[in-house]
Short mmCIF file of C-alpha atoms in Angstrom, two decimals:
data_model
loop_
_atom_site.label_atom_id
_atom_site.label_comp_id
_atom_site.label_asym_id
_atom_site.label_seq_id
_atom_site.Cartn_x
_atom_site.Cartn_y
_atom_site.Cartn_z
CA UNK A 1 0.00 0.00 0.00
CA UNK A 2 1.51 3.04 -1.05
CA UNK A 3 0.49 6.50 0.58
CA UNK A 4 2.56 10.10 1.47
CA UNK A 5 2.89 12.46 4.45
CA UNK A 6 2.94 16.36 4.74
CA UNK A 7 6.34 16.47 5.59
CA UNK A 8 8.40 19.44 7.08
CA UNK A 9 12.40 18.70 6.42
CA UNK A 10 14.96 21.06 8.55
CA UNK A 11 18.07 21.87 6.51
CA UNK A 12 20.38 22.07 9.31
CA UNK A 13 23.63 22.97 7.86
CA UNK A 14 23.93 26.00 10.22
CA UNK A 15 22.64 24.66 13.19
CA UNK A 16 18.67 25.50 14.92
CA UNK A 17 17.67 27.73 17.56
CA UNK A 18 13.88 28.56 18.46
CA UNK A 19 13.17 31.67 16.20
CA UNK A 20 15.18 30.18 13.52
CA UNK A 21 12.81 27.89 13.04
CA UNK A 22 9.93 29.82 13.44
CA UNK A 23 10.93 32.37 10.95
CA UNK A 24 11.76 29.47 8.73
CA UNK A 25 8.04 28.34 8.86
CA UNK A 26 6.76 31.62 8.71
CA UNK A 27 8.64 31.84 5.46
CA UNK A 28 7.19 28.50 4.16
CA UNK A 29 4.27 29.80 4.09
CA UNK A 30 2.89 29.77 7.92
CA UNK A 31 -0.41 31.67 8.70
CA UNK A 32 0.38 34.75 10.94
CA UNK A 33 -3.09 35.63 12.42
CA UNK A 34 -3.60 31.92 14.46
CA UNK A 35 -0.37 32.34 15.67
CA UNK A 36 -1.01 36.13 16.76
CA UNK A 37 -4.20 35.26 18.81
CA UNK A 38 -2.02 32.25 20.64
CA UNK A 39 0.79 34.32 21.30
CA UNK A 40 -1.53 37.03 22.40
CA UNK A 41 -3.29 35.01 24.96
CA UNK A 42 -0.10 33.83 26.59
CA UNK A 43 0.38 35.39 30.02
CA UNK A 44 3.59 36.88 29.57
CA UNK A 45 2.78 40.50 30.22
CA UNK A 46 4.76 43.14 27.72
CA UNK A 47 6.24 40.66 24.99
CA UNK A 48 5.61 41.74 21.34
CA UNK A 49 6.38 39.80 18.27
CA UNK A 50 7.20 41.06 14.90
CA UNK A 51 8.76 39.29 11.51
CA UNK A 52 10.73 40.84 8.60
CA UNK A 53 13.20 40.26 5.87
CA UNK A 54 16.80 40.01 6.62
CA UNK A 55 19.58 38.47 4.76
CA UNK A 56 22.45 36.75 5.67
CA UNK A 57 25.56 36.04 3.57
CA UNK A 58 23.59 37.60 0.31
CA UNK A 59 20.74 34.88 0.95
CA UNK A 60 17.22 36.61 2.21
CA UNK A 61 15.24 35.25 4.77
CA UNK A 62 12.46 36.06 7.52
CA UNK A 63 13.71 36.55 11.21
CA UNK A 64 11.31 36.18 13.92
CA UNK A 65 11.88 39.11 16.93
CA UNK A 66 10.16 39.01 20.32
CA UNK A 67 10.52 41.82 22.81
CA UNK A 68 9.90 41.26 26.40
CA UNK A 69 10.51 42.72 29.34
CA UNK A 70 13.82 42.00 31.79
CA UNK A 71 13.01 39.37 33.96
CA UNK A 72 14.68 39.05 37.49
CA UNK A 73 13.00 35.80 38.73
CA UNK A 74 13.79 32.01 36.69
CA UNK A 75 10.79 29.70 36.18
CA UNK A 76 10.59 26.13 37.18
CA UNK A 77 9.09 23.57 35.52
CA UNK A 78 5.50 23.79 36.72
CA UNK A 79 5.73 27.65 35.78
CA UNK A 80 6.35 26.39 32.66
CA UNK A 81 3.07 24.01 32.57
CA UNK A 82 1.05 26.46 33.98
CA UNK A 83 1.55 29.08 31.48
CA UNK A 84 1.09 26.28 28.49
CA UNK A 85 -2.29 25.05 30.08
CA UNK A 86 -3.55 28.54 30.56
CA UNK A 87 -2.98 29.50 26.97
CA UNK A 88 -5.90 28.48 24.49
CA UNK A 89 -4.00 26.54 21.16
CA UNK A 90 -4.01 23.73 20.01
CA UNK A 91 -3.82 20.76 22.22
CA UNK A 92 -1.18 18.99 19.34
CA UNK A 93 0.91 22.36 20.22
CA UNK A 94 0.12 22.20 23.66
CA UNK A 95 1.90 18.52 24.04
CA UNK A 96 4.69 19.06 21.98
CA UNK A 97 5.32 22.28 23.43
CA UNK A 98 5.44 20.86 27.15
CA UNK A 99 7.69 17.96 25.73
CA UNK A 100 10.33 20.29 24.50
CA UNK A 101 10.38 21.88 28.28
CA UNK A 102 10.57 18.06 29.66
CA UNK A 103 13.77 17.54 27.46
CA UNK A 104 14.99 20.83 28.26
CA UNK A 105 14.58 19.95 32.51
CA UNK A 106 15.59 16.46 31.90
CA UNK A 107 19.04 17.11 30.30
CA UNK A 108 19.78 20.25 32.15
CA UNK A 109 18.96 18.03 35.46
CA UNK A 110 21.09 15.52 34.35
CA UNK A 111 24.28 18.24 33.83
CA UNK A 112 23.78 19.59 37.15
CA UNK A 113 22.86 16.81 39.02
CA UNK A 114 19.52 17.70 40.74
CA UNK A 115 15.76 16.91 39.64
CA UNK A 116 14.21 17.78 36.29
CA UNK A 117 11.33 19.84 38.85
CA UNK A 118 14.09 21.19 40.80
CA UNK A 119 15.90 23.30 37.65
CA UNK A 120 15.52 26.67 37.06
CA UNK A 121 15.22 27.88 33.92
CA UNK A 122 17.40 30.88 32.94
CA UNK A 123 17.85 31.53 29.45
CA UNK A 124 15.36 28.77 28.36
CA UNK A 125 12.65 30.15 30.63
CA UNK A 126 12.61 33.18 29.75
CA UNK A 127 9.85 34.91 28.38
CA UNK A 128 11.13 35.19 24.79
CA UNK A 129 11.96 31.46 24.47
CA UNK A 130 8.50 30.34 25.81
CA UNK A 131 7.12 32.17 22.84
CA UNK A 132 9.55 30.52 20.31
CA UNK A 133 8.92 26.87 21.16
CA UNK A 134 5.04 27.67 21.45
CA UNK A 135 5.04 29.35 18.25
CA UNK A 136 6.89 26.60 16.55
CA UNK A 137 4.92 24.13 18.05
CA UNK A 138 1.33 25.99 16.51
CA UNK A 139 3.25 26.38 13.16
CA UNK A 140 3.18 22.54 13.27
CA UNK A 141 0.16 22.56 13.33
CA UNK A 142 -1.20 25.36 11.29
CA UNK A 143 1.01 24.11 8.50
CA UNK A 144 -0.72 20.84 8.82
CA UNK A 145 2.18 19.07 9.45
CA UNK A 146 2.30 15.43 10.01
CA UNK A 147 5.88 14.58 10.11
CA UNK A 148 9.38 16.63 10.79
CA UNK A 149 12.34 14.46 9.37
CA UNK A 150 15.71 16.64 9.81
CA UNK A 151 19.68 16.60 8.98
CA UNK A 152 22.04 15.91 11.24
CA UNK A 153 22.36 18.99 13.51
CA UNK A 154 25.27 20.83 12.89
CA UNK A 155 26.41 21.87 17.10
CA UNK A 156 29.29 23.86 16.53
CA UNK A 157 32.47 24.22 18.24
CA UNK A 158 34.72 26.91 20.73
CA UNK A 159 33.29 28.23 24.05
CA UNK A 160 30.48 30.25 24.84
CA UNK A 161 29.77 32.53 27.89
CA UNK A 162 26.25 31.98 29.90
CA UNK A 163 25.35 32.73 33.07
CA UNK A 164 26.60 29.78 34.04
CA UNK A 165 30.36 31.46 32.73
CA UNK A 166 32.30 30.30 29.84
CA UNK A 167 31.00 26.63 28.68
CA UNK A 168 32.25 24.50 26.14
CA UNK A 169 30.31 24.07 22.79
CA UNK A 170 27.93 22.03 22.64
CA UNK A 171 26.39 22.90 26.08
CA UNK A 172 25.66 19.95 28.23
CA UNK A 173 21.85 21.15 28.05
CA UNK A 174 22.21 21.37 24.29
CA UNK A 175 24.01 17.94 23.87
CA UNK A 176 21.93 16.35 26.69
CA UNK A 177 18.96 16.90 24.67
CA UNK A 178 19.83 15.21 21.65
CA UNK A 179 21.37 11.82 23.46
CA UNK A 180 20.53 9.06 20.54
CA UNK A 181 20.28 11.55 17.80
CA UNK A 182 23.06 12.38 14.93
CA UNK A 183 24.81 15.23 15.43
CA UNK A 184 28.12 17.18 14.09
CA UNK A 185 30.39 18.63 16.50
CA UNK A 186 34.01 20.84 16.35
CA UNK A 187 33.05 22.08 12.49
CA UNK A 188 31.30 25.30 12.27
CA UNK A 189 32.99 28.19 14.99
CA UNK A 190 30.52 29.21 17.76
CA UNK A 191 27.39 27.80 19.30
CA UNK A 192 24.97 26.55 16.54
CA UNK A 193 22.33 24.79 18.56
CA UNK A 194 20.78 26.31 21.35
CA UNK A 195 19.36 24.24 24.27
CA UNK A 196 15.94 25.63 22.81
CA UNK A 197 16.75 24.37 19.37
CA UNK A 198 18.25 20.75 20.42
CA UNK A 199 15.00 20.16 22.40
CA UNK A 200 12.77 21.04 19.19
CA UNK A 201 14.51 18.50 17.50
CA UNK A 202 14.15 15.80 19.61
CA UNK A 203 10.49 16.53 20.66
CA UNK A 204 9.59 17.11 16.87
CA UNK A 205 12.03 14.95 14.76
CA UNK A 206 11.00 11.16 13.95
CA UNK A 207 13.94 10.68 12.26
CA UNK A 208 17.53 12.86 11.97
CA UNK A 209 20.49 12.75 9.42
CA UNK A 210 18.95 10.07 7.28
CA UNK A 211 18.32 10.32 3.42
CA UNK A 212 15.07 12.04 2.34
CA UNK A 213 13.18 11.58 -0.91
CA UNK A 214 10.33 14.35 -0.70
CA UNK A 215 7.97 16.49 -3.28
CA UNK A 216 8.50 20.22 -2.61
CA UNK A 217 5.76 22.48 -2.23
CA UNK A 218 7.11 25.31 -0.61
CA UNK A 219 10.69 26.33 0.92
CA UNK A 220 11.37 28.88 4.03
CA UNK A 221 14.55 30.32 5.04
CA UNK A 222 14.69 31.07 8.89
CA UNK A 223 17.51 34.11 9.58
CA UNK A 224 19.28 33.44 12.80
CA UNK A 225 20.15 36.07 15.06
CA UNK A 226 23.88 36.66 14.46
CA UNK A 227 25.76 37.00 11.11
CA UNK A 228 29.05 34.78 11.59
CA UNK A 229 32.00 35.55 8.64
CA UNK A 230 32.33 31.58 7.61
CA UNK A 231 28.46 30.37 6.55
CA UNK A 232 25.20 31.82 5.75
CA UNK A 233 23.36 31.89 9.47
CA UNK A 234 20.31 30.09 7.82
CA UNK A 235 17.81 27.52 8.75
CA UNK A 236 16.24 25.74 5.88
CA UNK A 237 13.14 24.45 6.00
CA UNK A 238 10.89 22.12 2.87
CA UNK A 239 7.67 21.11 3.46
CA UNK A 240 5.93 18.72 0.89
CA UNK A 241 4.89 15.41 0.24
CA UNK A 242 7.01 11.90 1.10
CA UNK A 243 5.77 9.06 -0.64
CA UNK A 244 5.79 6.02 1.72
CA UNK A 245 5.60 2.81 0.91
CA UNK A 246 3.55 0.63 3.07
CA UNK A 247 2.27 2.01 6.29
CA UNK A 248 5.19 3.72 8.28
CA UNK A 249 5.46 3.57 12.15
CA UNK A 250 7.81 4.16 15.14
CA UNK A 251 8.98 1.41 17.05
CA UNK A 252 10.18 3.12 20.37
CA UNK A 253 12.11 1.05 23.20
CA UNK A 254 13.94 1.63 26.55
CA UNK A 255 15.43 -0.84 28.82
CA UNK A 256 14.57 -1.25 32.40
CA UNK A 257 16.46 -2.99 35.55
CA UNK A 258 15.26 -1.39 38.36
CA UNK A 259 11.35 -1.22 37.85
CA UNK A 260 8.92 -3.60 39.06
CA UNK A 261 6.41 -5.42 37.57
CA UNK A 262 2.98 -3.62 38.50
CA UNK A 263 4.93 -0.36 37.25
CA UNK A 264 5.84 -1.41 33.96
CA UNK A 265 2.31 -3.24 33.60
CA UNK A 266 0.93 0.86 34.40
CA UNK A 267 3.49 2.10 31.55
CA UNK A 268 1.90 -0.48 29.16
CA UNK A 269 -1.37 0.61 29.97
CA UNK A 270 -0.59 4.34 29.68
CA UNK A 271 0.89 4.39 26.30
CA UNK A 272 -2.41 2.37 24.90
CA UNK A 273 -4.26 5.10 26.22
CA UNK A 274 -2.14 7.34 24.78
CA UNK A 275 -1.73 6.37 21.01
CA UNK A 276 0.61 3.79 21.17
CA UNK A 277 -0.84 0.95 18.43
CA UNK A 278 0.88 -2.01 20.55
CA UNK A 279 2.82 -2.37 23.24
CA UNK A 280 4.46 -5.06 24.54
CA UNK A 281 7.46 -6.16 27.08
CA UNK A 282 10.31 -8.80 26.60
CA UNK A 283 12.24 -10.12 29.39
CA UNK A 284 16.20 -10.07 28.94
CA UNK A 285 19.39 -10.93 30.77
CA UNK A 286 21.63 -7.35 30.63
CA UNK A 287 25.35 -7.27 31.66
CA UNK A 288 26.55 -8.84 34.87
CA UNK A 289 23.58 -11.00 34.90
CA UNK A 290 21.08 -8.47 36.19
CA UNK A 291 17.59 -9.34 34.81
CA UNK A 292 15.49 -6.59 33.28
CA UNK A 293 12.58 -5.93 30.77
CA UNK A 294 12.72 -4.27 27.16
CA UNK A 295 9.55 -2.21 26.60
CA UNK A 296 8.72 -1.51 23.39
CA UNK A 297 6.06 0.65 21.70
CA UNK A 298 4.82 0.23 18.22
CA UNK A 299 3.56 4.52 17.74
CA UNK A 300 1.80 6.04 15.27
CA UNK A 301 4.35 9.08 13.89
CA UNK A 302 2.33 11.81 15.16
CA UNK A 303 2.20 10.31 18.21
CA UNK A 304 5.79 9.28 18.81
CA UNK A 305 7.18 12.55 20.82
CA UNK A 306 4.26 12.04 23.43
CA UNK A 307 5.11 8.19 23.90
CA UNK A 308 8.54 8.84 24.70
CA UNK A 309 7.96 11.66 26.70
CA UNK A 310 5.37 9.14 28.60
CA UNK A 311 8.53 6.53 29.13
CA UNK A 312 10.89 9.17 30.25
CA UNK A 313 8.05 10.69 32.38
CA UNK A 314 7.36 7.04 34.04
CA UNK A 315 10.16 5.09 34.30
CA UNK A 316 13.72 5.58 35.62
CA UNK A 317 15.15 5.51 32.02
CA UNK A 318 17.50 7.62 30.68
CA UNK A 319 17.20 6.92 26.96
CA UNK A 320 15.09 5.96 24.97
CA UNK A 321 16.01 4.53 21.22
CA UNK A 322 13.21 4.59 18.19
CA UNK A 323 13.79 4.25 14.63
CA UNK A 324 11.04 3.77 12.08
CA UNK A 325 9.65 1.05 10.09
CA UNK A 326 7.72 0.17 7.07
CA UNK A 327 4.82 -3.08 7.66
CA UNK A 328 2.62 -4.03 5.12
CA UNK A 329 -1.34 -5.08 6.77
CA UNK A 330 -4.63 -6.44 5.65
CA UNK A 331 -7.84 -4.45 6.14
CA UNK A 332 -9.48 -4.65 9.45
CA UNK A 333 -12.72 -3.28 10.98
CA UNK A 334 -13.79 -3.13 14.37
CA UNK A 335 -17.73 -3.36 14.37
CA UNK A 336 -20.75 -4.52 16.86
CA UNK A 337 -22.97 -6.89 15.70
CA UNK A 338 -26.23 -8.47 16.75
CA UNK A 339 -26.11 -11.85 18.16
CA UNK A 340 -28.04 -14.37 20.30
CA UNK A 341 -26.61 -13.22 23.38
CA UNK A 342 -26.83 -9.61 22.69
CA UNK A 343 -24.73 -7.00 21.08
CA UNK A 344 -20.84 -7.79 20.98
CA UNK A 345 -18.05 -6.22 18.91
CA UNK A 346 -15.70 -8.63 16.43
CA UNK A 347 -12.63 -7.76 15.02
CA UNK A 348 -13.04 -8.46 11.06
CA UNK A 349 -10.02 -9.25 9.35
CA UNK A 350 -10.34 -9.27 5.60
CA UNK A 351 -8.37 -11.64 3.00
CA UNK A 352 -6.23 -10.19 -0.12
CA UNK A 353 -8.94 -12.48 -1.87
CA UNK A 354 -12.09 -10.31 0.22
CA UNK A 355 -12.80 -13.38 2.82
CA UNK A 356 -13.44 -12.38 5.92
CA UNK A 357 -12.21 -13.90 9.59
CA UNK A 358 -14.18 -12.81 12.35
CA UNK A 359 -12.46 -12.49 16.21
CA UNK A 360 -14.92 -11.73 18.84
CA UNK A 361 -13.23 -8.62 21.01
CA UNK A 362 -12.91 -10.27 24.41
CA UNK A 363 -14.19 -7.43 26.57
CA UNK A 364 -17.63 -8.26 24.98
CA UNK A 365 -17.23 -11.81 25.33
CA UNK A 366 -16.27 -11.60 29.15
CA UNK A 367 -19.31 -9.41 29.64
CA UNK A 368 -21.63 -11.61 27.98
CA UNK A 369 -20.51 -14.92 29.77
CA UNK A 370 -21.02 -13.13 32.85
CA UNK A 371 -24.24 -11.80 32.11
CA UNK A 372 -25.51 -15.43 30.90
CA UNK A 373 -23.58 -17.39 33.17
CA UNK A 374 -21.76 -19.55 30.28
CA UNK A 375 -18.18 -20.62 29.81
CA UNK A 376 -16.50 -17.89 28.00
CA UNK A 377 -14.99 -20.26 24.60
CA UNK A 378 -18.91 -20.68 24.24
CA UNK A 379 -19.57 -17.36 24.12
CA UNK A 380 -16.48 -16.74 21.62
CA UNK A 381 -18.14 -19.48 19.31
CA UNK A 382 -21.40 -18.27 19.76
CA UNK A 383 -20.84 -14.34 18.92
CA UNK A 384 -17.82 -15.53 15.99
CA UNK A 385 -20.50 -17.80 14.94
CA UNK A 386 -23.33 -15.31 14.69
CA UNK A 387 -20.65 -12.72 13.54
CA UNK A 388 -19.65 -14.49 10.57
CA UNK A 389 -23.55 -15.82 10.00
CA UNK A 390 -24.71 -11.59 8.93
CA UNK A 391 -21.61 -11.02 7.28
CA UNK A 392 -22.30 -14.16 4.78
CA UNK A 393 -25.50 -12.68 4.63
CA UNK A 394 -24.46 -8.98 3.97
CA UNK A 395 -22.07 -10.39 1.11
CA UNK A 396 -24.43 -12.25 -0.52
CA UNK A 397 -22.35 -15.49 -0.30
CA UNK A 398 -24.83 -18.43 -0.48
CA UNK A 399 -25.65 -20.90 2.13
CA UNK A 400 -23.68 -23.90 0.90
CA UNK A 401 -21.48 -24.45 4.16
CA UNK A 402 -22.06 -25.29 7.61
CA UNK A 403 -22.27 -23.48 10.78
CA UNK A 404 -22.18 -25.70 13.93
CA UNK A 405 -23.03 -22.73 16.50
CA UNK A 406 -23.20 -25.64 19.32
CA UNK A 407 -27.07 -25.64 19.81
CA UNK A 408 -28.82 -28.41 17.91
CA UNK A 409 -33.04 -27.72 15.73
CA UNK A 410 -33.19 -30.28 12.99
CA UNK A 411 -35.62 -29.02 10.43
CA UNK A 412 -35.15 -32.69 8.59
CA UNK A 413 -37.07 -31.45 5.82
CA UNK A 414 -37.45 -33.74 2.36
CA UNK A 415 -38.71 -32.53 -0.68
CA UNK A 416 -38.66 -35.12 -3.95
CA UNK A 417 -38.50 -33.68 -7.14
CA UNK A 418 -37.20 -36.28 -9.24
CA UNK A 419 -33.80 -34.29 -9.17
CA UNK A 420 -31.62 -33.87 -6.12
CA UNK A 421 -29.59 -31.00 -4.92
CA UNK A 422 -28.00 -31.20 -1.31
CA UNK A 423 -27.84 -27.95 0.56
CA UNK A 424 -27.06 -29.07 4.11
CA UNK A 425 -26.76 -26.90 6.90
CA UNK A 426 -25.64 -27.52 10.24
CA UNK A 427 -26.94 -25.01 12.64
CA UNK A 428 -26.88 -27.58 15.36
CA UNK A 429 -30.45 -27.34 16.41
CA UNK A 430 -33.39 -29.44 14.98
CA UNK A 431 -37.21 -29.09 14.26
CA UNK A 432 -38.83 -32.03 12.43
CA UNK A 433 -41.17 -30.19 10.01
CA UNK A 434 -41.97 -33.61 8.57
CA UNK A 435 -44.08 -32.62 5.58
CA UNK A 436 -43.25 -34.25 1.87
CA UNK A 437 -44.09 -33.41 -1.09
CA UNK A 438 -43.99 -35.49 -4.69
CA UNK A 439 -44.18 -34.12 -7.70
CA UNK A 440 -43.03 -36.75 -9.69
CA UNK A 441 -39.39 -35.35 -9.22
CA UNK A 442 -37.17 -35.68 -6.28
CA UNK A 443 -36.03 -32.95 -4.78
CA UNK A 444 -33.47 -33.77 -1.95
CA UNK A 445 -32.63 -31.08 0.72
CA UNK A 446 -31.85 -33.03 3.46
CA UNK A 447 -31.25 -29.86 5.32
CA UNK A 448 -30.28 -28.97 8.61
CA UNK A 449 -30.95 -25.72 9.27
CA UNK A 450 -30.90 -23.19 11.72
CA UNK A 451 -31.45 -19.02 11.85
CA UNK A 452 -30.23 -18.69 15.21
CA UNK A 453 -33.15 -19.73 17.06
CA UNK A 454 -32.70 -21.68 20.12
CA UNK A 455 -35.73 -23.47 20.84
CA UNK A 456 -35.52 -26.26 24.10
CA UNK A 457 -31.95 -24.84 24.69
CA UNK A 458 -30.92 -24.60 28.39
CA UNK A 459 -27.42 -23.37 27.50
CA UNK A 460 -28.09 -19.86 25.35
CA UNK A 461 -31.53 -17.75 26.22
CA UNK A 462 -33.68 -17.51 23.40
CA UNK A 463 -33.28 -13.77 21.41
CA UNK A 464 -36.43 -13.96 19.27
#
């Protein structure tokens, strides 16, 4: 099955920071006024946004400016979460948004040795880089986006002065972010990637620094915020159309040693309810003999920032790998259908050659052995049974085949018409209708058939 995705590919050859990229998409093609009226609702009093043309190196661009006020306090993390969930925008933006702050907390906790709740934000919280990563995130979205592939990021090299002091390039928060994702380091002079712009990767990015075969539709030049003598200070971004070829999907995993049971059984749980498509957990023998389980999610692409964010949110981990895969599959329906025992849903699995298996969804099953007090394989045959019984019937397929739905009427009826066709049917349940008729033929039906009464039956109640 062949298909394509909206696509969004970042050009990275000069590094990202958070209004790179939002010029970049503004440039693309972006629609201003939604993300006015988010930006305008955030409560960050003073801060005004602008855009405009600037070039860089001879090549012309759009840089996105905010202006806001000096701040003398540093946010936390839930200062962070409470702005996002007071602001009205998309809920897509809203997630992605507070998974870029997650990344940001987890790798700056994990440089300075304290607890992702416990960090306080200074560059990265302040007012103007809250309104970057949310008005990336709504450009996402706005742009109908359904996938962000990238280059490898380009980091930089040298030192640069925070308010930390003089760090080295990349900055732990910066490299910390992008653990597990292809990066260059020591080319280009100066910083490259900010924090802000290593956490947009890995929050938005299914995959980094592989090859991409895409249809452009339009192309947007983000202008970064310095001019540098050696390379155009440019983000690149093309947004179009890549074809895929069979159904494409992220297979996410982490390893855990020092979890129990119950909690990854909760993990599992959570990431069905959250998208994941399966999710399943292999037991494994990791070095020095210490046993430990490898979860592993099976994600939809637009939901594979929010599953890992879920893992790192849940479990002890500290990475998590993913890559992405191609799987062919057969057409499948989930629908209810009537049967003796009441309505039930069944799985419906359809054939290259249009047959149709029928699995009755187990929930419904359990529920309907309960209610009739029967063992629970009856019910399955009962409901597949039934299931399969109106789907013959919607298809037209004629009765020449049996159904043995464990409850026994024998119609025995015999009809001689001097020719003889045999349409048996085994329905399991019997009525003897004994009537004959001769018309000097012999017609021969010996047929034992049943409509899914159950007449005399003390094992399924009778649904008239």
């Amino acid at each position: 099955m062949m298909g394509s995705m909206r696509t969004a590919y970042l050009d990275l050859f000069s590094g990202i920071a958070g209004d790179m990229l939002v010029g970049a998409f503004l440039d693309a093609g972006a629609p201003v006024d939604p993300l006015r009226e988010v930006l305008a609702a955030l409560p960050l009093p003073g801060v005004r946004v602008d855009a405009r043309r600037e070039t860089r190196r001879s090549f012309a661009g759009t840089r996105f400016l905010v202006e806001a006020p000096q701040e003398h306090h540093h946010r936390r993390l839930p200062d962070i979460e409470a702005i996002l969930r007071a602001t009205p925008m998309p809920e897509r933006a809203r997630e992605r948004a507070l998974d870029v702050f997650v990344r940001i907390a987890r790798a700056e906790a994990r440089a300075h040795g304290i607890g992702e709740r416990e960090v306080h934000f200074h560059e990265v919280g302040a007012a103007d880089t809250i309104v970057d990563i949310v008005a990336a995130c709504v450009c996402v979205e706005t742009l109908r986006i359904e996938q962000v592939l990238c280059s490898a990021v380009e980091l930089g090299s040298g030192t640069v002065r925070c308010e930390h002091g003089v760090i080295p390039v990349p900055a732990p928060g910066t490299l910390g972010a992008l653990l597990g994702t292809r990066v260059r380091i020591g080319g280009l002079s100066g910083e490259r990637t900010t924090p802000t712009g290593a956490a947009l990767v890995a929050a938005l990015a299914s995959s980094v620094g592989e090859p991409v075969e895409i249809i452009p539709e339009a192309i947007g030049y983000g202008v970064g915020s310095r001019d540098p003598g050696d390379m155009a200070n440019l983000l690149r971004v093309v947004i179009g159309d890549v074809e895929l070829e069979g159904d494409r999907v992220a297979v996410i995993e982490c390893n855990l040693d020092d979890v129990s049971g119950e909690t990854v059984g909760y993990v599992i749980e959570r990431a069905l309810a959250e998208g994941a498509l399966d999710a399943f957990v292999t037991p494994v023998t990791m070095k020095k003999g210490r046993p430990a389980f490898v979860v592993t999610l099976l994600a939809p692409l637009e939901r594979r920032a929010a599953l890992e964010s879920l893992l790192f949110r849940e479990t002890p981990t500290l990475g998590v790998r993913r890559h992405l895969v191609s799987r062919s599959k057969l057409r499948r329906e989930v629908r209810t259908m009537a049967t003796r025992l009441g309505p039930a849903r069944v799985k419906i699995r359809w054939s290259g050659t249009g047959t149709a298996e029928v699995s009755a969804e187990f929930d419904d099953a359990r529920r309907l052995a309960l209610e009739h007090r029967l063992p629970l394989a009856q019910v399955v045959a009962s409901v597949e049974a039934d299931a399969s019984h109106a789907l013959a019937h919607e298809q037209g397929v004629p009765h020449g085949h049996n159904h043995d739905h464990g409850l026994s009427h024998d119609h025995g009826r015999s009809h001689d018409h001097g020719h003889s066709h045999d349409h048996s049917h085994d329905h399991g349940h019997s009525h003897d209708h004994g009537h004959s008729h001769d018309h000097g033929h012999s017609h021969d039906h010996g047929a034992d058939q049943s409509h899914g009464h159950a007449h005399g039956s003390s094992e399924v109640p009778h649904v008239p």
